[in-house]
């Protein structure tokens, strides 16, 4: 017999039941696991959806990050180098290293991300501004052209 939900503190994530965080400019994030829904989790995870030709600005985090390409054609800029990624490929970026992802394809691009911590910040490389991940200040989605 299958239960609808596992016993706490375990989580079963249903992306269609999660409110999306609009990053602006055709980029939206679906937060999965983090301090907002788990007192025990020491990681932060979610999915970000990029419409064609969109991306986030160059930035770094206070924790490590791994990204898995779920759908579409991605380009990752990591520490000044560009890498074209396809579905199933993944990255790992240490804390403090500037990086960004953008959609180079004609369709939607989806990534699954994991941060190595529960108190995640984002620092925008161009301005040096630092803010809490998925806070009201954590926008910046925009066309990449």
mmCIF file of C-alpha atoms in Angstrom:
data_model
loop_
_atom_site.group_PDB
_atom_site.id
_atom_site.type_symbol
_atom_site.label_atom_id
_atom_site.label_comp_id
_atom_site.label_asym_id
_atom_site.label_seq_id
_atom_site.Cartn_x
_atom_site.Cartn_y
_atom_site.Cartn_z
ATOM 1 C CA UNK A 1 0.000 0.000 0.000
ATOM 2 C CA UNK A 2 1.414 3.410 -0.986
ATOM 3 C CA UNK A 3 0.988 6.455 1.210
ATOM 4 C CA UNK A 4 0.469 9.929 -0.230
ATOM 5 C CA UNK A 5 3.197 11.462 1.943
ATOM 6 C CA UNK A 6 6.144 9.995 3.878
ATOM 7 C CA UNK A 7 6.309 10.518 7.641
ATOM 8 C CA UNK A 8 7.992 13.734 8.817
ATOM 9 C CA UNK A 9 10.716 14.881 8.647
ATOM 10 C CA UNK A 10 10.879 13.181 5.225
ATOM 11 C CA UNK A 11 9.557 15.099 2.218
ATOM 12 C CA UNK A 12 7.957 14.063 -1.043
ATOM 13 C CA UNK A 13 8.127 16.923 -3.520
ATOM 14 C CA UNK A 14 5.326 17.503 -6.038
ATOM 15 C CA UNK A 15 6.529 20.325 -8.337
ATOM 16 C CA UNK A 16 3.001 21.104 -9.552
ATOM 17 C CA UNK A 17 1.973 21.864 -5.947
ATOM 18 C CA UNK A 18 4.814 24.332 -5.299
ATOM 19 C CA UNK A 19 4.458 28.061 -5.867
ATOM 20 C CA UNK A 20 6.983 29.234 -8.440
ATOM 21 C CA UNK A 21 9.369 32.065 -7.610
ATOM 22 C CA UNK A 22 9.391 34.499 -10.565
ATOM 23 C CA UNK A 23 12.970 35.640 -11.182
ATOM 24 C CA UNK A 24 11.818 38.027 -13.923
ATOM 25 C CA UNK A 25 12.556 38.094 -17.636
ATOM 26 C CA UNK A 26 11.258 34.596 -18.387
ATOM 27 C CA UNK A 27 13.065 32.747 -15.574
ATOM 28 C CA UNK A 28 11.182 30.984 -12.746
ATOM 29 C CA UNK A 29 12.333 28.789 -9.868
ATOM 30 C CA UNK A 30 10.489 25.930 -8.178
ATOM 31 C CA UNK A 31 12.005 25.518 -4.683
ATOM 32 C CA UNK A 32 12.111 21.888 -3.520
ATOM 33 C CA UNK A 33 13.987 21.355 -0.259
ATOM 34 C CA UNK A 34 15.290 24.069 2.018
ATOM 35 C CA UNK A 35 14.902 25.878 5.287
ATOM 36 C CA UNK A 36 11.378 26.937 4.204
ATOM 37 C CA UNK A 37 10.031 23.371 4.480
ATOM 38 C CA UNK A 38 12.572 21.381 6.504
ATOM 39 C CA UNK A 39 14.183 22.048 9.855
ATOM 40 C CA UNK A 40 16.530 19.082 9.312
ATOM 41 C CA UNK A 41 17.774 19.580 5.724
ATOM 42 C CA UNK A 42 21.349 20.773 5.342
ATOM 43 C CA UNK A 43 21.036 21.162 1.559
ATOM 44 C CA UNK A 44 18.894 23.432 -0.604
ATOM 45 C CA UNK A 45 17.409 22.108 -3.860
ATOM 46 C CA UNK A 46 15.058 23.091 -6.617
ATOM 47 C CA UNK A 47 14.436 23.511 -10.308
ATOM 48 C CA UNK A 48 14.749 26.615 -12.459
ATOM 49 C CA UNK A 49 12.988 27.026 -15.806
ATOM 50 C CA UNK A 50 14.427 29.337 -18.467
ATOM 51 C CA UNK A 51 12.447 30.470 -21.482
ATOM 52 C CA UNK A 52 14.389 30.629 -24.793
ATOM 53 C CA UNK A 53 17.158 33.231 -24.794
ATOM 54 C CA UNK A 54 17.050 33.909 -21.042
ATOM 55 C CA UNK A 55 19.478 33.501 -18.181
ATOM 56 C CA UNK A 56 20.680 34.834 -14.859
ATOM 57 C CA UNK A 57 23.541 37.311 -14.346
ATOM 58 C CA UNK A 58 27.047 36.206 -13.435
ATOM 59 C CA UNK A 59 27.082 35.497 -9.685
ATOM 60 C CA UNK A 60 28.600 33.380 -6.921
ATOM 61 C CA UNK A 61 27.308 31.714 -3.772
ATOM 62 C CA UNK A 62 28.587 31.234 -0.244
ATOM 63 C CA UNK A 63 28.169 27.451 -0.692
ATOM 64 C CA UNK A 64 29.003 24.913 -3.399
ATOM 65 C CA UNK A 65 26.435 24.219 -6.136
ATOM 66 C CA UNK A 66 25.749 21.337 -8.491
ATOM 67 C CA UNK A 67 23.444 21.747 -11.494
ATOM 68 C CA UNK A 68 21.919 18.973 -13.641
ATOM 69 C CA UNK A 69 20.449 19.825 -17.048
ATOM 70 C CA UNK A 70 16.943 18.312 -17.194
ATOM 71 C CA UNK A 71 15.678 19.765 -20.476
ATOM 72 C CA UNK A 72 16.906 21.970 -23.296
ATOM 73 C CA UNK A 73 20.259 23.369 -24.316
ATOM 74 C CA UNK A 74 22.254 25.184 -21.658
ATOM 75 C CA UNK A 75 25.398 27.221 -21.668
ATOM 76 C CA UNK A 76 27.275 27.536 -18.396
ATOM 77 C CA UNK A 77 29.800 30.253 -17.766
ATOM 78 C CA UNK A 78 32.077 29.135 -14.954
ATOM 79 C CA UNK A 79 34.995 31.280 -13.819
ATOM 80 C CA UNK A 80 35.212 32.965 -17.243
ATOM 81 C CA UNK A 81 34.929 29.837 -19.412
ATOM 82 C CA UNK A 82 31.845 28.887 -21.468
ATOM 83 C CA UNK A 83 30.560 25.302 -21.670
ATOM 84 C CA UNK A 84 27.659 24.042 -23.800
ATOM 85 C CA UNK A 85 25.668 21.436 -21.880
ATOM 86 C CA UNK A 86 23.036 18.929 -22.956
ATOM 87 C CA UNK A 87 20.383 16.991 -21.031
ATOM 88 C CA UNK A 88 21.951 14.703 -18.435
ATOM 89 C CA UNK A 89 25.164 16.667 -18.044
ATOM 90 C CA UNK A 90 25.959 18.280 -14.711
ATOM 91 C CA UNK A 91 28.273 20.855 -13.165
ATOM 92 C CA UNK A 92 29.808 21.422 -9.756
ATOM 93 C CA UNK A 93 30.943 24.916 -8.769
ATOM 94 C CA UNK A 94 32.796 25.621 -5.508
ATOM 95 C CA UNK A 95 31.668 28.423 -3.211
ATOM 96 C CA UNK A 96 32.805 31.873 -4.341
ATOM 97 C CA UNK A 97 33.348 31.001 -8.028
ATOM 98 C CA UNK A 98 31.489 33.281 -10.501
ATOM 99 C CA UNK A 99 29.084 31.399 -12.754
ATOM 100 C CA UNK A 100 25.792 31.617 -14.605
ATOM 101 C CA UNK A 101 23.521 29.488 -16.770
ATOM 102 C CA UNK A 102 21.545 30.567 -19.798
ATOM 103 C CA UNK A 103 19.296 28.969 -22.395
ATOM 104 C CA UNK A 104 20.918 28.874 -25.821
ATOM 105 C CA UNK A 105 18.170 26.764 -27.407
ATOM 106 C CA UNK A 106 14.810 27.405 -29.070
ATOM 107 C CA UNK A 107 12.804 25.584 -26.369
ATOM 108 C CA UNK A 108 12.503 25.679 -22.602
ATOM 109 C CA UNK A 109 15.580 24.843 -20.527
ATOM 110 C CA UNK A 110 15.193 23.283 -17.053
ATOM 111 C CA UNK A 111 17.901 22.735 -14.477
ATOM 112 C CA UNK A 112 17.892 20.934 -11.133
ATOM 113 C CA UNK A 113 20.217 22.531 -8.593
ATOM 114 C CA UNK A 114 21.621 21.502 -5.231
ATOM 115 C CA UNK A 115 23.385 23.871 -2.844
ATOM 116 C CA UNK A 116 25.665 22.523 -0.127
ATOM 117 C CA UNK A 117 23.975 24.417 2.679
ATOM 118 C CA UNK A 118 20.692 25.751 4.008
ATOM 119 C CA UNK A 119 21.655 29.436 4.343
ATOM 120 C CA UNK A 120 22.448 30.307 0.733
ATOM 121 C CA UNK A 121 23.408 33.743 -0.559
ATOM 122 C CA UNK A 122 23.928 35.064 -4.082
ATOM 123 C CA UNK A 123 26.496 37.762 -4.882
ATOM 124 C CA UNK A 124 26.115 39.511 -8.231
ATOM 125 C CA UNK A 125 29.561 39.763 -9.814
ATOM 126 C CA UNK A 126 28.958 43.090 -11.594
ATOM 127 C CA UNK A 127 27.742 44.967 -8.501
ATOM 128 C CA UNK A 128 29.052 43.006 -5.510
ATOM 129 C CA UNK A 129 25.523 43.035 -4.052
ATOM 130 C CA UNK A 130 24.831 40.021 -1.804
ATOM 131 C CA UNK A 131 21.370 38.823 -0.788
ATOM 132 C CA UNK A 132 19.603 35.725 0.464
ATOM 133 C CA UNK A 133 18.790 33.096 -2.151
ATOM 134 C CA UNK A 134 15.113 33.276 -3.244
ATOM 135 C CA UNK A 135 14.534 36.508 -1.326
ATOM 136 C CA UNK A 136 12.677 39.460 -2.854
ATOM 137 C CA UNK A 137 16.046 40.786 -4.093
ATOM 138 C CA UNK A 138 16.963 37.514 -5.854
ATOM 139 C CA UNK A 139 15.577 38.362 -9.278
ATOM 140 C CA UNK A 140 17.715 39.152 -12.313
ATOM 141 C CA UNK A 141 16.275 36.843 -14.951
ATOM 142 C CA UNK A 142 16.608 38.522 -18.339
ATOM 143 C CA UNK A 143 17.164 37.916 -22.040
ATOM 144 C CA UNK A 144 20.799 37.088 -22.709
ATOM 145 C CA UNK A 145 21.077 38.955 -25.998
#
